[in-house]
CSV table of C-alpha atoms in Angstrom, one decimal:
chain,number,residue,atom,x,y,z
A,41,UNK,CA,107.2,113.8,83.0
A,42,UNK,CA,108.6,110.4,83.0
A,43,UNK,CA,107.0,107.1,82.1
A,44,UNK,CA,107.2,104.6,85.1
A,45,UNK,CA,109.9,102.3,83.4
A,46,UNK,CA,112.0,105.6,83.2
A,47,UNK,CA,112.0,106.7,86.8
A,48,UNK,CA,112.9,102.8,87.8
A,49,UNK,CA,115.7,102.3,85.2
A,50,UNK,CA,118.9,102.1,86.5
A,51,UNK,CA,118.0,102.4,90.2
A,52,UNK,CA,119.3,98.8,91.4
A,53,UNK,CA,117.5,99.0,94.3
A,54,UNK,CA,114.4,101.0,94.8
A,55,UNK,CA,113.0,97.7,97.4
A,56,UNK,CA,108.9,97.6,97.2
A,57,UNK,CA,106.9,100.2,95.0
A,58,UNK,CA,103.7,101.3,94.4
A,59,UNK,CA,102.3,103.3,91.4
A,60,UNK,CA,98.2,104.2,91.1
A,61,UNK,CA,97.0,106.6,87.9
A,62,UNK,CA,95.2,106.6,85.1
A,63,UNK,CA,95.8,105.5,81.4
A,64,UNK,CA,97.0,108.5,78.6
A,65,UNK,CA,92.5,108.0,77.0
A,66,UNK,CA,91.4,108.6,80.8
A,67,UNK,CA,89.5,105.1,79.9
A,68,UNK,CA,91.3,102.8,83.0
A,69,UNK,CA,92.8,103.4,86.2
A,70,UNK,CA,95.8,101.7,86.5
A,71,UNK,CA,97.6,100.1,89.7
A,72,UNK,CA,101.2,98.5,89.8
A,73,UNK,CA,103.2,97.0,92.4
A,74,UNK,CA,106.3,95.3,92.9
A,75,UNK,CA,108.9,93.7,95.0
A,76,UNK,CA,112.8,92.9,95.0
A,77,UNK,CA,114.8,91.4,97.1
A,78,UNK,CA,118.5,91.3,98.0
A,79,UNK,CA,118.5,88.3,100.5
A,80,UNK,CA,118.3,85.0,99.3
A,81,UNK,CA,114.6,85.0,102.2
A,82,UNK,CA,113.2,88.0,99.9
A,83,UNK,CA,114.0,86.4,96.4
A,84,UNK,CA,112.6,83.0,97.4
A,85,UNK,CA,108.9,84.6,96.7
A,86,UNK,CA,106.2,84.8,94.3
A,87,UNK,CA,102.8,86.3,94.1
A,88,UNK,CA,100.0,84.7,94.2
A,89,UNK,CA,96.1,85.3,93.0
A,90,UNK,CA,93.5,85.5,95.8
A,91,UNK,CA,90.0,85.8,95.5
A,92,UNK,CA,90.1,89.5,96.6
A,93,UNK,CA,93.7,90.5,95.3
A,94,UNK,CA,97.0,88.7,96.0
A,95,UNK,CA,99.4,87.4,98.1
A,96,UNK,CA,103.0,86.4,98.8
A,97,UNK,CA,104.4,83.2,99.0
A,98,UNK,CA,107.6,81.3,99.0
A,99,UNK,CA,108.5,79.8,95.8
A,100,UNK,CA,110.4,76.8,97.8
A,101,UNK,CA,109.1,76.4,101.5
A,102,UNK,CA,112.4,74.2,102.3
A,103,UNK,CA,114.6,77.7,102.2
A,104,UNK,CA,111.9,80.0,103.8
A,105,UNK,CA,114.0,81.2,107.1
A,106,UNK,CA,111.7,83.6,108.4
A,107,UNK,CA,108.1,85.0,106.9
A,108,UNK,CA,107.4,87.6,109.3
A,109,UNK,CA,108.0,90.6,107.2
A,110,UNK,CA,107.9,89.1,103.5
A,111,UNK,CA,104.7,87.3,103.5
A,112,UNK,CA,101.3,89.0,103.5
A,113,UNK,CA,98.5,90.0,101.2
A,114,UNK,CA,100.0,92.9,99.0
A,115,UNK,CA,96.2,93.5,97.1
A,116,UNK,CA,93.0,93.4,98.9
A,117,UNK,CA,89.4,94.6,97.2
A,118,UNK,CA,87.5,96.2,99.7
A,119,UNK,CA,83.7,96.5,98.1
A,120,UNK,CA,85.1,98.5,94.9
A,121,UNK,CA,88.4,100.2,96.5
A,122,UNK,CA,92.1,98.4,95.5
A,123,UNK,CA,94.2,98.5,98.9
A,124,UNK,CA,97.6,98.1,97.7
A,125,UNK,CA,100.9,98.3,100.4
A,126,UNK,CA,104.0,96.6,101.1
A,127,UNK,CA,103.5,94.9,104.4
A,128,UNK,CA,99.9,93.4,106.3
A,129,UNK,CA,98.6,96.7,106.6
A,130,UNK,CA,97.2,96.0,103.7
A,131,UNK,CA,94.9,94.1,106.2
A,132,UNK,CA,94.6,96.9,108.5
A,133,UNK,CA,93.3,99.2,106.4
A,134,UNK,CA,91.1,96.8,104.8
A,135,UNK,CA,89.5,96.3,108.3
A,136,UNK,CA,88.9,99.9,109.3
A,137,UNK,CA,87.2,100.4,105.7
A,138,UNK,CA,84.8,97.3,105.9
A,139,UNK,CA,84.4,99.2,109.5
A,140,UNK,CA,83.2,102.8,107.7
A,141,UNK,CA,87.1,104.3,108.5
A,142,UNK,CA,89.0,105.8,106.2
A,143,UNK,CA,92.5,104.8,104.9
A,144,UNK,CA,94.2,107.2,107.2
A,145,UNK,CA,92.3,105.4,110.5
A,146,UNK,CA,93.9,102.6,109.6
A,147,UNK,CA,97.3,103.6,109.1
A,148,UNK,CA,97.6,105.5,112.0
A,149,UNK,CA,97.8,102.3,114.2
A,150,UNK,CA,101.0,100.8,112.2
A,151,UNK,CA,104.5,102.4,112.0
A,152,UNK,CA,107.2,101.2,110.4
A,153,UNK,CA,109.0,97.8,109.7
A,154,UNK,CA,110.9,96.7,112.8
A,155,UNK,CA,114.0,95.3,110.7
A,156,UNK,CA,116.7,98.1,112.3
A,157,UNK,CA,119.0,99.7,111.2
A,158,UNK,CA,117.1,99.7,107.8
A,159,UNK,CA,113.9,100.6,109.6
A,160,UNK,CA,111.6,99.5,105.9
A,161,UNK,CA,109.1,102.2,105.5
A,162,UNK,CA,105.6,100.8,105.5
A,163,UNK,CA,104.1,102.4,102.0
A,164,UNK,CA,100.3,102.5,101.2
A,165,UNK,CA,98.0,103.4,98.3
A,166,UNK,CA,94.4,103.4,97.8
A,167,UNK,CA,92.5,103.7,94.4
A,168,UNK,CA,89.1,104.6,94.7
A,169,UNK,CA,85.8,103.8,92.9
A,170,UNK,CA,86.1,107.4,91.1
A,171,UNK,CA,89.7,107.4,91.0
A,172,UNK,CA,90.6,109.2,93.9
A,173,UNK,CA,94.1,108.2,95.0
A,174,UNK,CA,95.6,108.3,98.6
A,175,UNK,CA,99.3,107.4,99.2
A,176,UNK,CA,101.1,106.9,102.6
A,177,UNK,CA,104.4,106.4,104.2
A,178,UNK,CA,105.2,105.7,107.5
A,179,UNK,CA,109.1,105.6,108.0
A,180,UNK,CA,111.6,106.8,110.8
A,181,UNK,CA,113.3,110.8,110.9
A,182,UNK,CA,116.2,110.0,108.9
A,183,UNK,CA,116.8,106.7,110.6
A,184,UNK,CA,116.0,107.8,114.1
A,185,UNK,CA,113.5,104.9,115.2
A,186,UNK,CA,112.2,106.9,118.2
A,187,UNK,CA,110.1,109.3,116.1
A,188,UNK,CA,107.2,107.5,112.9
A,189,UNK,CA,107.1,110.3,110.2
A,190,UNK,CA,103.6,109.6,109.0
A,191,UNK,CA,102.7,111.2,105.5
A,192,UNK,CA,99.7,111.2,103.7
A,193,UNK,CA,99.1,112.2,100.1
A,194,UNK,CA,95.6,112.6,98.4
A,195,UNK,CA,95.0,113.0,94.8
A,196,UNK,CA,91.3,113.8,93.6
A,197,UNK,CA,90.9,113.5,90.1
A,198,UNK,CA,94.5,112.2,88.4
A,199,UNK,CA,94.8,114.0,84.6
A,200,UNK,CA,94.6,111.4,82.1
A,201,UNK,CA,98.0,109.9,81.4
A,202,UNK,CA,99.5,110.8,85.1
A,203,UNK,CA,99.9,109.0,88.3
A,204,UNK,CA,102.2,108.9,91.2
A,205,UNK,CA,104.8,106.5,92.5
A,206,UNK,CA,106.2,106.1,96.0
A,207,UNK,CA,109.4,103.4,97.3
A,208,UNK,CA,110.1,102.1,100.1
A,209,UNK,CA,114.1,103.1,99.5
A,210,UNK,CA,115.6,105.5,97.3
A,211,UNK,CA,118.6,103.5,96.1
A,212,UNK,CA,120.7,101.1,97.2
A,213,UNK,CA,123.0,101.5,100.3
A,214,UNK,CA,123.9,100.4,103.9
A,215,UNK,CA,121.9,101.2,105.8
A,216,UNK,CA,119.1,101.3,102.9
A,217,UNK,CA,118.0,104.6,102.3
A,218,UNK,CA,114.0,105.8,102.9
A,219,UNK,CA,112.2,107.5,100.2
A,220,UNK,CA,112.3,111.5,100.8
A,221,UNK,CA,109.8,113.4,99.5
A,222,UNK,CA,106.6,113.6,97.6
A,223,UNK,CA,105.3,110.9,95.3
A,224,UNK,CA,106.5,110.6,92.5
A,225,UNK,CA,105.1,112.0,89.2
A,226,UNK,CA,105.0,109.5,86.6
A,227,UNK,CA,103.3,109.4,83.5
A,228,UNK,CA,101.2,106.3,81.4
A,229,UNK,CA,99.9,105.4,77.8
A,230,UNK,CA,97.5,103.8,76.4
A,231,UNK,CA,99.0,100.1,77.1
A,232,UNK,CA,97.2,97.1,78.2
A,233,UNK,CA,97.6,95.6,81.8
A,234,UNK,CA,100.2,92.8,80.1
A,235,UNK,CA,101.8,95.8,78.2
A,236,UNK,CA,102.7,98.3,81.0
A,237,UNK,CA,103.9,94.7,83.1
A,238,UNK,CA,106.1,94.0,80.4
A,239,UNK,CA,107.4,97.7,80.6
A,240,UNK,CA,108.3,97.9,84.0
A,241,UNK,CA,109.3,94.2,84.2
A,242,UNK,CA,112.4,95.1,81.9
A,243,UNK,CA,113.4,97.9,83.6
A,244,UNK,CA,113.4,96.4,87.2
A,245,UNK,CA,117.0,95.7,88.5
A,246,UNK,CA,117.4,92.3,87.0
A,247,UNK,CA,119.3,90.8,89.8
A,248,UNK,CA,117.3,92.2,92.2
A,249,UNK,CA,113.3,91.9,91.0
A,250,UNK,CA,111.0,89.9,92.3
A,251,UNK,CA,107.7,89.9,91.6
A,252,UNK,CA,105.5,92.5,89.8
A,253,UNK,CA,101.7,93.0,89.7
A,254,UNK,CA,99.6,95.5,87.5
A,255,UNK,CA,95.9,95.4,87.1
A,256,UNK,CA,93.8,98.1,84.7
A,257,UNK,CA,90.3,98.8,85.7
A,258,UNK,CA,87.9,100.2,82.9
A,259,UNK,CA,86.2,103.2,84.8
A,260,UNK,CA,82.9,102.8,83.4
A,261,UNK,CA,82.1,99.6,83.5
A,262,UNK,CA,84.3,98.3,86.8
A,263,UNK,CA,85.7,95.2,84.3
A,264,UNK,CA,89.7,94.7,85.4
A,265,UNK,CA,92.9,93.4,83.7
A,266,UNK,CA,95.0,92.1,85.7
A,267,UNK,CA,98.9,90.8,85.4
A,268,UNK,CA,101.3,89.0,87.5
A,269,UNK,CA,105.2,88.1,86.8
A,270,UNK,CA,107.3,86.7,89.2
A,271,UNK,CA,111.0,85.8,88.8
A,272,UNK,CA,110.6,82.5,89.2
A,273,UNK,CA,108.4,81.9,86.6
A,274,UNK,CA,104.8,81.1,88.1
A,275,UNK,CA,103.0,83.4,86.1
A,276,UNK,CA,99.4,84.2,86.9
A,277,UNK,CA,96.2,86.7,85.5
Protein backbone atom coordinates (compact mmCIF):
# COMPACT_ATOMS: atom_id res chain seq x y z
CA UNK A 1 0.00 0.00 0.00
CA UNK A 2 1.24 3.35 -0.71
CA UNK A 3 1.73 6.34 1.59
CA UNK A 4 -0.40 9.32 0.43
CA UNK A 5 2.78 11.38 -0.86
CA UNK A 6 3.40 8.23 -3.04
CA UNK A 7 0.15 7.96 -4.85
CA UNK A 8 0.27 11.96 -5.57
CA UNK A 9 3.91 12.14 -6.72
CA UNK A 10 4.38 12.69 -10.10
CA UNK A 11 0.73 13.15 -11.04
CA UNK A 12 0.83 17.00 -12.25
CA UNK A 13 -2.56 17.26 -11.98
CA UNK A 14 -4.76 15.25 -9.77
CA UNK A 15 -7.18 18.91 -9.31
CA UNK A 16 -8.93 18.75 -5.59
CA UNK A 17 -8.36 15.71 -3.20
CA UNK A 18 -9.60 14.36 -0.34
CA UNK A 19 -7.99 11.70 1.97
CA UNK A 20 -9.80 10.55 5.60
CA UNK A 21 -7.98 7.41 7.77
CA UNK A 22 -6.40 6.74 10.71
CA UNK A 23 -2.74 7.09 11.99
CA UNK A 24 -0.24 3.73 11.76
CA UNK A 25 -0.94 3.64 16.51
CA UNK A 26 -4.81 3.76 15.70
CA UNK A 27 -4.42 6.86 18.22
CA UNK A 28 -5.82 9.86 15.60
CA UNK A 29 -8.03 10.02 12.75
CA UNK A 30 -6.57 11.84 10.14
CA UNK A 31 -8.23 14.14 7.41
CA UNK A 32 -6.33 15.95 4.40
CA UNK A 33 -7.45 18.08 1.66
CA UNK A 34 -6.13 19.96 -0.99
CA UNK A 35 -6.43 22.13 -4.08
CA UNK A 36 -4.46 23.13 -7.35
CA UNK A 37 -5.05 25.15 -9.85
CA UNK A 38 -4.12 25.59 -13.49
CA UNK A 39 -5.75 29.07 -14.18
CA UNK A 40 -4.32 32.00 -13.03
CA UNK A 41 -8.57 32.45 -11.11
CA UNK A 42 -7.74 28.91 -9.27
CA UNK A 43 -4.07 29.81 -8.12
CA UNK A 44 -5.13 33.32 -6.81
CA UNK A 45 -6.50 31.37 -3.52
CA UNK A 46 -5.76 30.55 -0.13
CA UNK A 47 -7.39 28.85 2.76
CA UNK A 48 -8.57 30.33 5.49
CA UNK A 49 -9.57 29.23 9.32
CA UNK A 50 -13.19 29.49 10.32
CA UNK A 51 -14.70 28.93 13.42
CA UNK A 52 -16.16 25.57 12.33
CA UNK A 53 -13.49 24.48 9.63
CA UNK A 54 -12.18 26.55 6.63
CA UNK A 55 -12.65 28.44 3.77
CA UNK A 56 -11.41 29.75 0.51
CA UNK A 57 -10.42 32.98 -0.37
CA UNK A 58 -8.58 35.05 -2.95
CA UNK A 59 -5.21 35.88 -2.06
CA UNK A 60 -5.51 39.28 -4.19
CA UNK A 61 -9.27 40.36 -4.69
CA UNK A 62 -8.06 42.92 -7.68
CA UNK A 63 -7.47 39.54 -9.97
CA UNK A 64 -10.52 37.49 -8.72
CA UNK A 65 -12.56 37.10 -12.29
CA UNK A 66 -15.16 34.94 -11.23
CA UNK A 67 -15.75 33.06 -7.49
CA UNK A 68 -18.62 30.96 -8.35
CA UNK A 69 -16.99 27.67 -8.37
CA UNK A 70 -13.60 28.29 -6.41
CA UNK A 71 -14.78 29.93 -3.27
CA UNK A 72 -16.65 28.03 -0.60
CA UNK A 73 -16.25 26.46 2.78
CA UNK A 74 -14.04 23.22 2.06
CA UNK A 75 -14.32 22.11 6.18
CA UNK A 76 -17.38 22.37 8.11
CA UNK A 77 -17.76 20.64 11.97
CA UNK A 78 -21.13 19.55 12.20
CA UNK A 79 -21.57 18.69 16.24
CA UNK A 80 -18.42 16.19 16.20
CA UNK A 81 -18.54 15.02 12.35
CA UNK A 82 -15.65 16.73 9.74
CA UNK A 83 -17.62 17.44 6.37
CA UNK A 84 -14.84 17.74 4.03
CA UNK A 85 -15.68 18.29 -0.16
CA UNK A 86 -14.55 20.25 -2.96
CA UNK A 87 -17.34 22.63 -3.78
CA UNK A 88 -20.48 24.24 -1.24
CA UNK A 89 -21.86 21.05 -0.76
CA UNK A 90 -19.93 21.05 1.92
CA UNK A 91 -22.83 23.33 3.08
CA UNK A 92 -25.39 21.01 1.84
CA UNK A 93 -24.59 18.22 3.59
CA UNK A 94 -23.92 20.12 6.62
CA UNK A 95 -27.66 21.33 6.55
CA UNK A 96 -29.30 17.90 6.05
CA UNK A 97 -27.11 16.62 9.08
CA UNK A 98 -27.95 19.54 11.57
CA UNK A 99 -31.56 18.38 10.02
CA UNK A 100 -31.08 14.42 11.37
CA UNK A 101 -30.13 13.39 7.39
CA UNK A 102 -27.56 11.58 6.57
CA UNK A 103 -24.58 12.43 4.22
CA UNK A 104 -26.15 10.65 1.31
CA UNK A 105 -29.61 12.94 1.77
CA UNK A 106 -27.59 15.61 1.12
CA UNK A 107 -25.65 14.70 -1.76
CA UNK A 108 -28.35 13.46 -3.65
CA UNK A 109 -29.70 17.03 -4.31
CA UNK A 110 -26.23 18.26 -5.98
CA UNK A 111 -24.56 16.91 -9.21
CA UNK A 112 -21.71 17.89 -10.65
CA UNK A 113 -19.78 21.11 -11.44
CA UNK A 114 -21.40 22.94 -14.37
CA UNK A 115 -17.81 24.04 -15.95
CA UNK A 116 -18.36 21.81 -19.41
CA UNK A 117 -16.52 20.17 -21.19
CA UNK A 118 -14.51 19.35 -17.95
CA UNK A 119 -17.74 18.66 -16.08
CA UNK A 120 -15.45 18.82 -12.24
CA UNK A 121 -16.71 15.98 -10.26
CA UNK A 122 -18.18 17.13 -6.98
CA UNK A 123 -16.11 14.80 -4.30
CA UNK A 124 -17.31 14.39 -0.58
CA UNK A 125 -16.03 12.79 2.64
CA UNK A 126 -17.27 12.49 6.05
CA UNK A 127 -15.35 11.40 9.20
CA UNK A 128 -17.30 10.40 11.89
CA UNK A 129 -17.16 10.55 15.72
CA UNK A 130 -16.09 6.78 15.79
CA UNK A 131 -14.22 6.88 12.66
CA UNK A 132 -16.61 5.79 10.23
CA UNK A 133 -15.73 7.18 6.82
CA UNK A 134 -18.15 7.87 3.88
CA UNK A 135 -16.74 9.05 0.48
CA UNK A 136 -18.84 10.42 -2.56
CA UNK A 137 -18.52 11.37 -6.09
CA UNK A 138 -20.87 12.79 -8.28
CA UNK A 139 -19.44 13.18 -11.85
CA UNK A 140 -20.89 12.68 -15.56
CA UNK A 141 -20.71 8.90 -17.67
CA UNK A 142 -17.50 9.40 -19.12
CA UNK A 143 -18.21 13.03 -19.99
CA UNK A 144 -21.80 12.68 -21.04
CA UNK A 145 -23.47 15.54 -18.98
CA UNK A 146 -26.93 14.15 -19.47
CA UNK A 147 -26.57 11.32 -17.02
CA UNK A 148 -24.89 12.27 -12.75
CA UNK A 149 -23.04 8.94 -11.84
CA UNK A 150 -23.53 9.14 -8.06
CA UNK A 151 -21.18 6.86 -5.96
CA UNK A 152 -21.10 6.31 -2.51
CA UNK A 153 -18.42 4.58 -0.45
CA UNK A 154 -18.60 3.68 3.33
CA UNK A 155 -15.87 2.50 5.52
CA UNK A 156 -16.76 1.30 9.17
CA UNK A 157 -13.91 0.83 11.14
CA UNK A 158 -10.48 1.96 8.99
CA UNK A 159 -7.35 -0.61 10.18
CA UNK A 160 -4.87 1.46 11.81
CA UNK A 161 -2.36 2.92 9.44
CA UNK A 162 -4.95 2.94 6.26
CA UNK A 163 -7.27 5.35 4.69
CA UNK A 164 -8.73 6.13 1.32
CA UNK A 165 -8.22 8.91 -1.17
CA UNK A 166 -10.51 10.09 -3.93
CA UNK A 167 -9.76 13.13 -6.91
CA UNK A 168 -11.62 15.00 -8.64
CA UNK A 169 -9.31 14.11 -11.97
CA UNK A 170 -7.09 11.41 -12.71
CA UNK A 171 -4.31 13.31 -14.51
CA UNK A 172 -3.90 16.02 -16.49
CA UNK A 173 -5.54 16.32 -19.98
CA UNK A 174 -8.07 18.25 -22.23
CA UNK A 175 -10.73 17.74 -21.51
CA UNK A 176 -9.59 16.87 -17.75
CA UNK A 177 -10.12 13.49 -16.98
CA UNK A 178 -12.67 12.22 -13.89
CA UNK A 179 -11.47 9.87 -11.32
CA UNK A 180 -12.66 6.14 -12.22
CA UNK A 181 -12.92 3.89 -9.71
CA UNK A 182 -12.91 3.06 -6.04
CA UNK A 183 -11.15 5.16 -3.50
CA UNK A 184 -8.08 4.98 -3.24
CA UNK A 185 -6.11 2.85 -0.66
CA UNK A 186 -3.44 4.78 0.97
CA UNK A 187 -1.64 4.16 3.87
CA UNK A 188 -0.28 6.64 7.09
CA UNK A 189 2.33 6.66 10.02
CA UNK A 190 2.67 7.82 12.98
CA UNK A 191 3.38 11.73 11.91
CA UNK A 192 1.98 14.72 13.42
CA UNK A 193 -0.70 16.97 11.69
CA UNK A 194 2.42 19.51 10.58
CA UNK A 195 4.42 16.30 9.60
CA UNK A 196 2.05 14.49 7.12
CA UNK A 197 1.29 18.50 5.65
CA UNK A 198 4.76 18.71 5.07
CA UNK A 199 4.67 15.21 3.33
CA UNK A 200 2.16 15.80 0.89
CA UNK A 201 3.05 19.42 0.48
CA UNK A 202 6.38 18.31 -1.32
CA UNK A 203 4.88 15.90 -3.35
CA UNK A 204 2.00 18.12 -4.81
CA UNK A 205 2.71 19.29 -8.46
CA UNK A 206 4.77 22.33 -7.65
CA UNK A 207 3.49 24.48 -10.37
CA UNK A 208 0.21 23.43 -9.87
CA UNK A 209 -0.62 23.29 -5.77
CA UNK A 210 -2.56 25.41 -4.10
CA UNK A 211 -3.51 25.10 -0.87
CA UNK A 212 -3.40 22.10 1.47
CA UNK A 213 -5.20 21.39 4.76
CA UNK A 214 -4.71 18.36 7.29
CA UNK A 215 -6.08 18.22 10.70
CA UNK A 216 -5.46 14.91 13.31
CA UNK A 217 -8.07 14.21 15.85
CA UNK A 218 -7.04 12.18 19.01
CA UNK A 219 -9.96 9.57 19.19
CA UNK A 220 -10.25 9.49 22.79
CA UNK A 221 -10.22 12.57 23.91
CA UNK A 222 -11.80 14.68 20.63
CA UNK A 223 -8.47 17.25 20.97
CA UNK A 224 -7.47 18.14 17.02
CA UNK A 225 -4.25 19.24 15.24
CA UNK A 226 -4.75 21.09 12.67
CA UNK A 227 -2.43 22.46 9.54
CA UNK A 228 -2.80 24.76 6.74
CA UNK A 229 -0.26 25.75 3.80
CA UNK A 230 -1.13 27.71 1.02
CA UNK A 231 1.18 28.70 -1.94
CA UNK A 232 1.12 32.03 -1.21
CA UNK A 233 2.40 31.87 1.98
CA UNK A 234 -0.49 32.81 4.47
CA UNK A 235 -0.01 30.06 6.69
CA UNK A 236 -2.49 29.25 9.41
CA UNK A 237 -3.21 26.39 12.49
Amino acid sequence: MKTLPELLRGNPYPGRGIALGRTADGERFVAVYFIMGRSENSRNRIFVETQDGIKTQAFDESKMTDPSLIIYHPVRLVGKKLVVTNGDQTDTVAECLRAGHGFRHGLRQRTFEPDGPNWTPRISGLLHEDGMVELSILKTDHGDDSCCCRHFFSYDNLRPGTGRFISTYETDGTPLPSFQGEPLEAAFGKETARELADKVWAALDENNKVSLFVRTVDQKTGETDSVIINRHGEEGK
